[in-house]
CSV table of C-alpha atoms in Angstrom, one decimal:
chain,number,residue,atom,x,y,z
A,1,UNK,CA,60.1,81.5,35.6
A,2,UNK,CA,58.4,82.3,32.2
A,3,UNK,CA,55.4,84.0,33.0
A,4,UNK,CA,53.6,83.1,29.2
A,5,UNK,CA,50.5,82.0,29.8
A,6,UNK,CA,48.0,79.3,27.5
A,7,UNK,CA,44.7,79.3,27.9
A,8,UNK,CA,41.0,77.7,26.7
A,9,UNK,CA,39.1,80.6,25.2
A,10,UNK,CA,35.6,80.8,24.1
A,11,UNK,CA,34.4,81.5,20.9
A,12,UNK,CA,33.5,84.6,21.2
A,13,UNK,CA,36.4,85.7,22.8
A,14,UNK,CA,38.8,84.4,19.8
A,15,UNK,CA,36.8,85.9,17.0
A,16,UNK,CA,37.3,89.4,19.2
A,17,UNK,CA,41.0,88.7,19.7
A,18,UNK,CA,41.4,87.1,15.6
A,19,UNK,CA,39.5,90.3,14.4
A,20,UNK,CA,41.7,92.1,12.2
A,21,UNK,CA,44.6,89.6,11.6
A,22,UNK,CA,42.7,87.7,8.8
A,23,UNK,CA,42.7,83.7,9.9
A,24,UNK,CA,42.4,81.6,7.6
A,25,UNK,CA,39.1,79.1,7.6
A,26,UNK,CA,40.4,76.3,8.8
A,27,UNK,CA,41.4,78.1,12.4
A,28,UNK,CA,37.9,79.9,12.4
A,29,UNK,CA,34.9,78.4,14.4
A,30,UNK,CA,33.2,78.3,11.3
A,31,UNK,CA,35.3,75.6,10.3
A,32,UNK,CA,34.0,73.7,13.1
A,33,UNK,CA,30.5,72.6,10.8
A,34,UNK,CA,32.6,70.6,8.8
A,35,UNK,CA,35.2,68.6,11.3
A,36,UNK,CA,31.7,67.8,13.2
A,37,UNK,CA,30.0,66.4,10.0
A,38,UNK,CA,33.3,63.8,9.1
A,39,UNK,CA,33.4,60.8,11.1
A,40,UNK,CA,36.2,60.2,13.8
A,41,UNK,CA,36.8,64.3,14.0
A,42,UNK,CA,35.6,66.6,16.7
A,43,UNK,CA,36.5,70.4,17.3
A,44,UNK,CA,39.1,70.1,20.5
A,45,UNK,CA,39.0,73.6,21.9
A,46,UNK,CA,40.4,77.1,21.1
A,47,UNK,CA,43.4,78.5,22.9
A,48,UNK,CA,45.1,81.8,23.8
A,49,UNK,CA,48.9,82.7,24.0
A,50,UNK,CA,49.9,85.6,26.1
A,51,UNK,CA,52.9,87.2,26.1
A,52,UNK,CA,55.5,88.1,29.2
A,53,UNK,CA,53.8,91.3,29.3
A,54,UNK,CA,49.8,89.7,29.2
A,55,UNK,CA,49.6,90.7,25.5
A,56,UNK,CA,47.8,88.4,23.1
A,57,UNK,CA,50.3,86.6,21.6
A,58,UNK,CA,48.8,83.7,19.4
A,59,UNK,CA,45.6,82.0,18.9
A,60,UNK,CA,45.1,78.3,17.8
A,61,UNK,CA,42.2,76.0,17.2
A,62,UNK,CA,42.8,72.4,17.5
A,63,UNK,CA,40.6,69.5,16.1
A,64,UNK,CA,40.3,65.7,17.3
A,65,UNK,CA,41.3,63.3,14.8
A,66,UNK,CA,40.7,59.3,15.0
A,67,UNK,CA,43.4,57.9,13.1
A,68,UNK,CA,43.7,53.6,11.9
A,69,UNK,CA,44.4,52.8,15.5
A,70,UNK,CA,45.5,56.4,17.0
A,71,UNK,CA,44.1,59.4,18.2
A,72,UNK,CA,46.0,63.2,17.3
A,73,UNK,CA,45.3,66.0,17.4
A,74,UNK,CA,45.6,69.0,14.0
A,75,UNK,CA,45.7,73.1,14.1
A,76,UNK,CA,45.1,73.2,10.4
A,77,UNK,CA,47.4,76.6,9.4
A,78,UNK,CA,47.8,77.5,13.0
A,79,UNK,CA,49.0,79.2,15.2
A,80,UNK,CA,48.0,82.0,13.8
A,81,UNK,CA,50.4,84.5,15.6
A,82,UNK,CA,49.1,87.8,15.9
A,83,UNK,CA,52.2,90.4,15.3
A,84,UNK,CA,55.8,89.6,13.8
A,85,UNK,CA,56.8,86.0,13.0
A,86,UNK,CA,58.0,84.1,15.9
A,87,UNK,CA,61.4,83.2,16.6
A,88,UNK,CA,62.5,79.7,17.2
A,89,UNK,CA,62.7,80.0,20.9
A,90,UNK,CA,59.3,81.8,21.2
A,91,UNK,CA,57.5,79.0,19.3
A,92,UNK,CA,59.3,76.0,21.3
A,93,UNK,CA,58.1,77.6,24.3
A,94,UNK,CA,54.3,78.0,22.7
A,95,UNK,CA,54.3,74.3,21.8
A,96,UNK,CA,56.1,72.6,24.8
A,97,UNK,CA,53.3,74.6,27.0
A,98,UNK,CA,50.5,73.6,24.4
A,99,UNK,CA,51.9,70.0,24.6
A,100,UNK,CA,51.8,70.1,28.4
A,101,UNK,CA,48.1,71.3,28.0
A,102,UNK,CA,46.7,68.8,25.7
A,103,UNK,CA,48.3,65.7,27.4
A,104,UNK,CA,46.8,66.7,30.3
A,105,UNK,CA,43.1,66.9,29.0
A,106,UNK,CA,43.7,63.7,26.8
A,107,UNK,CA,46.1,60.8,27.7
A,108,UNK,CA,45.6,59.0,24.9
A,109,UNK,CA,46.9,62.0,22.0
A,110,UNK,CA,49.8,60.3,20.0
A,111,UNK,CA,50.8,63.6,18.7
A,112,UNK,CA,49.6,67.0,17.9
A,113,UNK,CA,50.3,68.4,14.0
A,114,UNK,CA,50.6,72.0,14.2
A,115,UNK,CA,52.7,74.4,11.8
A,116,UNK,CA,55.7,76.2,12.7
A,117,UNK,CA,58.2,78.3,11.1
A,118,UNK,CA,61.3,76.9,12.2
A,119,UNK,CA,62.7,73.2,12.5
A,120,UNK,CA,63.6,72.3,15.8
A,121,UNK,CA,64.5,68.4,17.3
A,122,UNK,CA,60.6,68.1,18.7
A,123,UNK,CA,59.4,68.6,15.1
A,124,UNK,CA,58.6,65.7,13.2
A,125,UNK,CA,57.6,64.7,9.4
A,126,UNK,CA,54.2,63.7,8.4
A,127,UNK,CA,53.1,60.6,9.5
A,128,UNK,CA,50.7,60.9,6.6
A,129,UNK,CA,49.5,63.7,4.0
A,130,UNK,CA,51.9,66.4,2.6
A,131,UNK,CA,52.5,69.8,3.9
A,132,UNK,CA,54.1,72.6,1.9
A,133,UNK,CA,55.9,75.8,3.6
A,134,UNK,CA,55.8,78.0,0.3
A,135,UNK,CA,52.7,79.0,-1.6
A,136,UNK,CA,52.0,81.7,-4.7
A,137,UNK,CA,49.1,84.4,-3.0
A,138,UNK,CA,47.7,86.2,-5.5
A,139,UNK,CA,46.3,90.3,-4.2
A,140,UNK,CA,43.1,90.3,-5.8
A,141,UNK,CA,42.1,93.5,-4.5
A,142,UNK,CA,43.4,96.1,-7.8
A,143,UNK,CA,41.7,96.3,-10.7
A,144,UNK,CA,42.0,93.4,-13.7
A,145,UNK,CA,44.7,95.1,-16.0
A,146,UNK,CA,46.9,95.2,-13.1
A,147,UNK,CA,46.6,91.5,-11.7
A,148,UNK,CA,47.0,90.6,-15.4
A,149,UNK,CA,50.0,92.6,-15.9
A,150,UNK,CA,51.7,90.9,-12.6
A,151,UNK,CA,51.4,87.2,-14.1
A,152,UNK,CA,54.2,85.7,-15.8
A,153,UNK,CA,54.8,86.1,-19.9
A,154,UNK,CA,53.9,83.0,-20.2
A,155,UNK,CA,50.6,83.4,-17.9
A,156,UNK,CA,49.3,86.4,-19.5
A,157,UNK,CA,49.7,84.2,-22.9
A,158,UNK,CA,47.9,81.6,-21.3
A,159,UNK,CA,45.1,83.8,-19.7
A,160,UNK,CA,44.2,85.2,-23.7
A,161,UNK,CA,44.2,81.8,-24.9
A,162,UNK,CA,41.5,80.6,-22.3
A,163,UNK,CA,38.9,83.5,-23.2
A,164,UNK,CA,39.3,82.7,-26.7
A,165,UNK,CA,38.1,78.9,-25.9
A,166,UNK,CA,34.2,80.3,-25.5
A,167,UNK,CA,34.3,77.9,-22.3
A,168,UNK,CA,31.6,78.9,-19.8
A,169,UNK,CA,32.1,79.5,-15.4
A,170,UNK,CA,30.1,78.0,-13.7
A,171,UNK,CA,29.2,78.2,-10.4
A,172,UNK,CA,27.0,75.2,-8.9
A,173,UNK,CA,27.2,75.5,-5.2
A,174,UNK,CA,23.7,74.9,-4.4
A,175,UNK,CA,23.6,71.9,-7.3
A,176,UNK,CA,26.8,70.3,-5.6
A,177,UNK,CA,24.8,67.3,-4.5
A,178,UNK,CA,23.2,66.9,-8.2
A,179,UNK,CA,26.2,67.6,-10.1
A,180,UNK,CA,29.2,66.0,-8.4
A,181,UNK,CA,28.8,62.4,-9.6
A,182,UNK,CA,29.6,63.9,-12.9
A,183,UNK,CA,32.6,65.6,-11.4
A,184,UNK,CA,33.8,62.8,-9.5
A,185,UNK,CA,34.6,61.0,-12.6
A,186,UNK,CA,37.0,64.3,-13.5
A,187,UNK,CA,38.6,63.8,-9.7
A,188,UNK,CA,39.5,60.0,-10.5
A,189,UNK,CA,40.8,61.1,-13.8
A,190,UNK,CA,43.0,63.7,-12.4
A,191,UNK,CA,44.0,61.0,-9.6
A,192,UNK,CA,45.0,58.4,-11.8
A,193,UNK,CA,47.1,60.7,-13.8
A,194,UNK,CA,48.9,62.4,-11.2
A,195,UNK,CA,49.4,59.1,-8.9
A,196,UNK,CA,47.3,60.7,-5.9
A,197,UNK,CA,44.7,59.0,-3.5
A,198,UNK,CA,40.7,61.4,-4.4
A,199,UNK,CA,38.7,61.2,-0.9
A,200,UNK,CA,34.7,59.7,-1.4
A,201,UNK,CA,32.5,61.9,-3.4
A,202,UNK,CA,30.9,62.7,-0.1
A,203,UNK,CA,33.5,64.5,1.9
A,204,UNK,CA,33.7,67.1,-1.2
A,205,UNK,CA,29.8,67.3,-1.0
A,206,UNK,CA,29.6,67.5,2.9
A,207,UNK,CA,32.4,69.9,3.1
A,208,UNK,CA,30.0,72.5,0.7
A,209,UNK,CA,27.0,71.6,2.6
A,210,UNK,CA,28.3,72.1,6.1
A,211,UNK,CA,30.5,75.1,5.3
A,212,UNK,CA,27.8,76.8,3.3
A,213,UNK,CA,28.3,79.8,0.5
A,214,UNK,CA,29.2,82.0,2.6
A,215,UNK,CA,32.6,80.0,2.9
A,216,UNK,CA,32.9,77.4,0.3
A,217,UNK,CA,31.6,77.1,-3.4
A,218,UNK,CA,32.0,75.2,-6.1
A,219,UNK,CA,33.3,77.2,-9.2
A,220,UNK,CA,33.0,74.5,-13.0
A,221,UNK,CA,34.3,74.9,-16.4
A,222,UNK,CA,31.6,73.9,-18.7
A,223,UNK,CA,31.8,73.7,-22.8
A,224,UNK,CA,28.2,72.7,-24.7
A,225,UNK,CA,27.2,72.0,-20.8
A,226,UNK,CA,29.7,69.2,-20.1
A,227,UNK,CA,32.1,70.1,-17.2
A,228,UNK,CA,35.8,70.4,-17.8
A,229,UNK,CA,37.2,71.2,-15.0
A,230,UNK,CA,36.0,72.2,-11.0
A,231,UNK,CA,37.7,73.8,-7.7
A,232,UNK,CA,35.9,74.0,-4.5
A,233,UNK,CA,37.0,77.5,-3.3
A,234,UNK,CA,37.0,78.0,0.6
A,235,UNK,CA,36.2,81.8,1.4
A,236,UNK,CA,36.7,84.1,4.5
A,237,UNK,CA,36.1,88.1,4.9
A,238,UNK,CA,39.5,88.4,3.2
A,239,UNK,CA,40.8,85.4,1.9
A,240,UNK,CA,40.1,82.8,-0.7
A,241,UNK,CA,41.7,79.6,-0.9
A,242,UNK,CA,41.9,77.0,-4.1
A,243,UNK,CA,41.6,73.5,-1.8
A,244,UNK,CA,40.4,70.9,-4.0
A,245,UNK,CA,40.0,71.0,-7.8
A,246,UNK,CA,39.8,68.6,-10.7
A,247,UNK,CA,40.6,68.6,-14.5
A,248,UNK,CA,39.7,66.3,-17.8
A,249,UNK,CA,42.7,65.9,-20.7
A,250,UNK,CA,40.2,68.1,-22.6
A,251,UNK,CA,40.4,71.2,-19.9
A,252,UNK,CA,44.3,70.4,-20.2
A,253,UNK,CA,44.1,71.1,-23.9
A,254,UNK,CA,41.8,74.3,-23.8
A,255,UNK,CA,43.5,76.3,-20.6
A,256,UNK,CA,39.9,75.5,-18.3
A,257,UNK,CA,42.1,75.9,-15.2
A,258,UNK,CA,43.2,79.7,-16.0
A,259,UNK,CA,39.5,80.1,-17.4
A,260,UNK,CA,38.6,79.2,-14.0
A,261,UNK,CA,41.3,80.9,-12.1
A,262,UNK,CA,40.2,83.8,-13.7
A,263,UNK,CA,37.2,84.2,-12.5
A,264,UNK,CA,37.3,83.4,-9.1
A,265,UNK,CA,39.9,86.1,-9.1
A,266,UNK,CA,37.4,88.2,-10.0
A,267,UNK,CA,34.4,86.9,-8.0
A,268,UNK,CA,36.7,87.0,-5.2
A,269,UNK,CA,37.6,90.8,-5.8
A,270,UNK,CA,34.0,91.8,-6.5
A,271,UNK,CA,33.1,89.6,-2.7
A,272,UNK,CA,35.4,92.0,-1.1
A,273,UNK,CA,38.1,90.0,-0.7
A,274,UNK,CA,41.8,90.7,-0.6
A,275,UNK,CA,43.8,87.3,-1.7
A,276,UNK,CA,43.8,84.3,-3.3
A,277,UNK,CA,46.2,81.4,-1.9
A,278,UNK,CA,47.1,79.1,-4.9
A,279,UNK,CA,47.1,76.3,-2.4
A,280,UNK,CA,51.5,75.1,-2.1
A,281,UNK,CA,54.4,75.0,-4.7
A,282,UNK,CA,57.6,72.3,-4.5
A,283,UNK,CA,60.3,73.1,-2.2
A,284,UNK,CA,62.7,70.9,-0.1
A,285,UNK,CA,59.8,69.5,2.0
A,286,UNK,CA,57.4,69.1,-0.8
A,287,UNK,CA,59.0,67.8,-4.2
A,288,UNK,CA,55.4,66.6,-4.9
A,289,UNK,CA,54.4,69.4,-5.6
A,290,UNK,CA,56.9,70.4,-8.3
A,291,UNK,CA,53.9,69.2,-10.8
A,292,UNK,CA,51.6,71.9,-10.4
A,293,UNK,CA,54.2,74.6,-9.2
A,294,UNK,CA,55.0,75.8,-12.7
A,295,UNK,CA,51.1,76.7,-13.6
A,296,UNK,CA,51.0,78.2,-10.3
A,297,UNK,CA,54.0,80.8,-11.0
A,298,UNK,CA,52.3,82.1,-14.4
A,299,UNK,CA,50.7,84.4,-11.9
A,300,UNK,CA,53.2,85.6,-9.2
A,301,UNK,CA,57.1,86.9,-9.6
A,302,UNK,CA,57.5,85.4,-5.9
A,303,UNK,CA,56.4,82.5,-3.6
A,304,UNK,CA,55.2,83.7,-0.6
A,305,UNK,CA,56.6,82.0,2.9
A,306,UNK,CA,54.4,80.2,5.0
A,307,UNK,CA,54.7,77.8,8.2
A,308,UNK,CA,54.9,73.8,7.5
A,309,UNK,CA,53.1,71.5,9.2
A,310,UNK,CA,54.7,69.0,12.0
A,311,UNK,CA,54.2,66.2,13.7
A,312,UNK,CA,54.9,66.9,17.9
A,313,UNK,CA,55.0,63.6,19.7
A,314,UNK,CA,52.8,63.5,22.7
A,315,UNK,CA,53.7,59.9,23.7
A,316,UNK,CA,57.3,59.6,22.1
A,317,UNK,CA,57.5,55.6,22.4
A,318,UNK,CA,54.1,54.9,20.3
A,319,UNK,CA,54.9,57.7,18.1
A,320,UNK,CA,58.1,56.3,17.2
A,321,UNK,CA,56.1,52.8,16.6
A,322,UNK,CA,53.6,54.1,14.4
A,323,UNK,CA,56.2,55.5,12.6
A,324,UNK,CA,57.7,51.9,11.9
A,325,UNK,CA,54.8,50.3,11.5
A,326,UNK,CA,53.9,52.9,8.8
A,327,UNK,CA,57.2,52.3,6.5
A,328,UNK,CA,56.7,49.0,6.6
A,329,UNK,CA,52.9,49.1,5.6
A,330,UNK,CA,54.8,51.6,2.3
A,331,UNK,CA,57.4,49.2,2.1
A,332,UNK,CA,55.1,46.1,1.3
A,333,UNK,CA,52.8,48.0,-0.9
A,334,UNK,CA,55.9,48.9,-3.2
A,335,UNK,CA,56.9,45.6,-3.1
A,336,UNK,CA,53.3,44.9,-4.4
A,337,UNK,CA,53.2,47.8,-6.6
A,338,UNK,CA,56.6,46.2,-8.2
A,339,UNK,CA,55.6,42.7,-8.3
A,340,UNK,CA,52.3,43.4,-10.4
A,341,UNK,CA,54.8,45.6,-12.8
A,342,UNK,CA,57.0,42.9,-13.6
A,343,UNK,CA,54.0,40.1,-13.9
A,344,UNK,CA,52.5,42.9,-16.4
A,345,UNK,CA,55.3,43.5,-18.5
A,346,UNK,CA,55.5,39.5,-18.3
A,347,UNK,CA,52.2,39.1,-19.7
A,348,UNK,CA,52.4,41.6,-22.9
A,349,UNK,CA,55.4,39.9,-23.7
């Protein structure tokens, strides 16, 4: 008999146990502000793994969600294991005890979405939303010349031609309420042209509100005032992440992302911190993303590895139906989608 062991941990006890192995926000407590200020999401609890021997093995924080008709649960970027990767075996035993856990304290969990290194038969696609398992981190912690000199040919050109545009950073974190209609418009912009879905303006403004400075800010491109381009940054002790940004055709022609990626590089240095995570490239489970993944490899040689997210079916039959039920919701909106192109090209004709 395995004698691994899962338990609920307070919060105090998990920022002890996480000290040191650099979590990322969204599996910190302070990430809790913002799950409790969206609707249908509540913080679910925060768990320990122990090894055979009693050694802390893993550490996870789990949120509620409220889905169109289901309830799941999400470990945004965790576990976090806390020593060498797991193998296969190790993390099929973590998530068939976590499983076992959860479904005891809530019948009604469809699923829980957590990430994990390796496939496995319990591991599930998406339901919804797109996960990515590579990513370009950039070390922000060495002086400019050397970042600078790690970035592609082709990024280093780029980076010269953005501080010749005269283009102005920004950062309006404690305007984000005042100045985000005006950004919004950049957001739809960006949405139309690269066929994605933008959230309301008031997630973005809730997430800076709740999260505060101290973790999230809002970094603009301005030229003669108007605003180019934005990124909300999300910050810890060590890491900063690029997790939502917008651009105009104009910041496209004058290089306002690199302007901007530049200096959060080096706001993030001068904070203290250690790395910046570009936010997911293409691979085999995310061809969406092949878009943005050459920009993003102007300024790393390598992608860096990290676990996917999944989809574990709590109750296996309902899963399986929401599963159905979802490809034929996409299957009728194509059909839509294809229907109004062909009356279109009907009517220019």
């Amino acid at each position: 008999m395995s004698t691994l062991s899962l338990s609920r941990i307070d919060d105090t006890t998990y920022l002890e146990l996480a000290a040191g192995h650099g979590l990322p926000l969204e599996q910190l407590p302070a990430w809790d502000r913002y799950e409790d200020a969206l609707p249908g999401h509540a913080p679910f609890g925060r768990f320990l793994w122990r090894d055979s021997a009693g050694a802390p093995r893993a550490l996870i924080s789990l949120t509620r969600m409220e889905g169109r008709g289901f309830t799941y649960l999400w470990a945004k970027k965790g576990p976090v294991w806390l020593g060498e990767r797991p193998a296969a075996a190790e993390e099929l035993e973590f998530r068939t005890a976590l499983a076992r856990l959860v479904r005891g304290a809530d019948r009604s969990l469809a699923f829980m979405r957590i990430h994990a290194w390796h496939p496995a038969p319990d591991l599930h696609e998406l339901l919804q939303t797109v996960t990515y398992d590579r990513t370009v981190m950039v070390d922000v912690a060495r002086p400019d010349a050397e970042i600078r000199a790690s970035f592609s040919k082709s990024g280093r050109r780029q980076a010269r031609k953005a501080e010749a545009e005269g283009l102005e950073f920004c950062d309006e974190t404690e305007r984000a309420r005042e100045v985000f209609p005006e950004l919004y418009a950049i957001l739809t912009e960006t949405a139309t042209r690269d066929d994605f879905g933008a959230a309301p303006m008031s997630q973005y403004v809730t997430m800076l509100e709740s999260l505060g400075p101290d973790h999230a800010r809002l970094f603009v491109a301005r030229a003669e005032g108007r605003a180019l381009a934005w990124q909300i940054v999300l910050a810890t002790d060590d890491l900063g992440e690029a997790y939502y940004a917008a651009t105009s055709a104009e910041a496209r022609q004058r290089h306002a992302s690199m302007f901007m990626d530049l200096h959060t590089i080096t706001w993030l240095r001068e904070t203290g911190r250690k790395a910046y995570d570009l936010m997911g490239v293409h691979s085999e489970r995310a061809p969406q993303l092949e878009g943005v993944t050459g920009y993003k490899q102007k300024f790393a040689a390598e992608f860096t590895e990290v676990a996917g997210a999944w989809d574990v079916p709590l109750r296996p039959r309902y899963y399986r139906g929401l599963k159905l039920a979802l490809r034929a919701k996409r299957s009728a909106v194509g059909a839509v989608r294809t229907a109004r192109g062909r009356l279109g090209r009907r009517g220019r004709g």
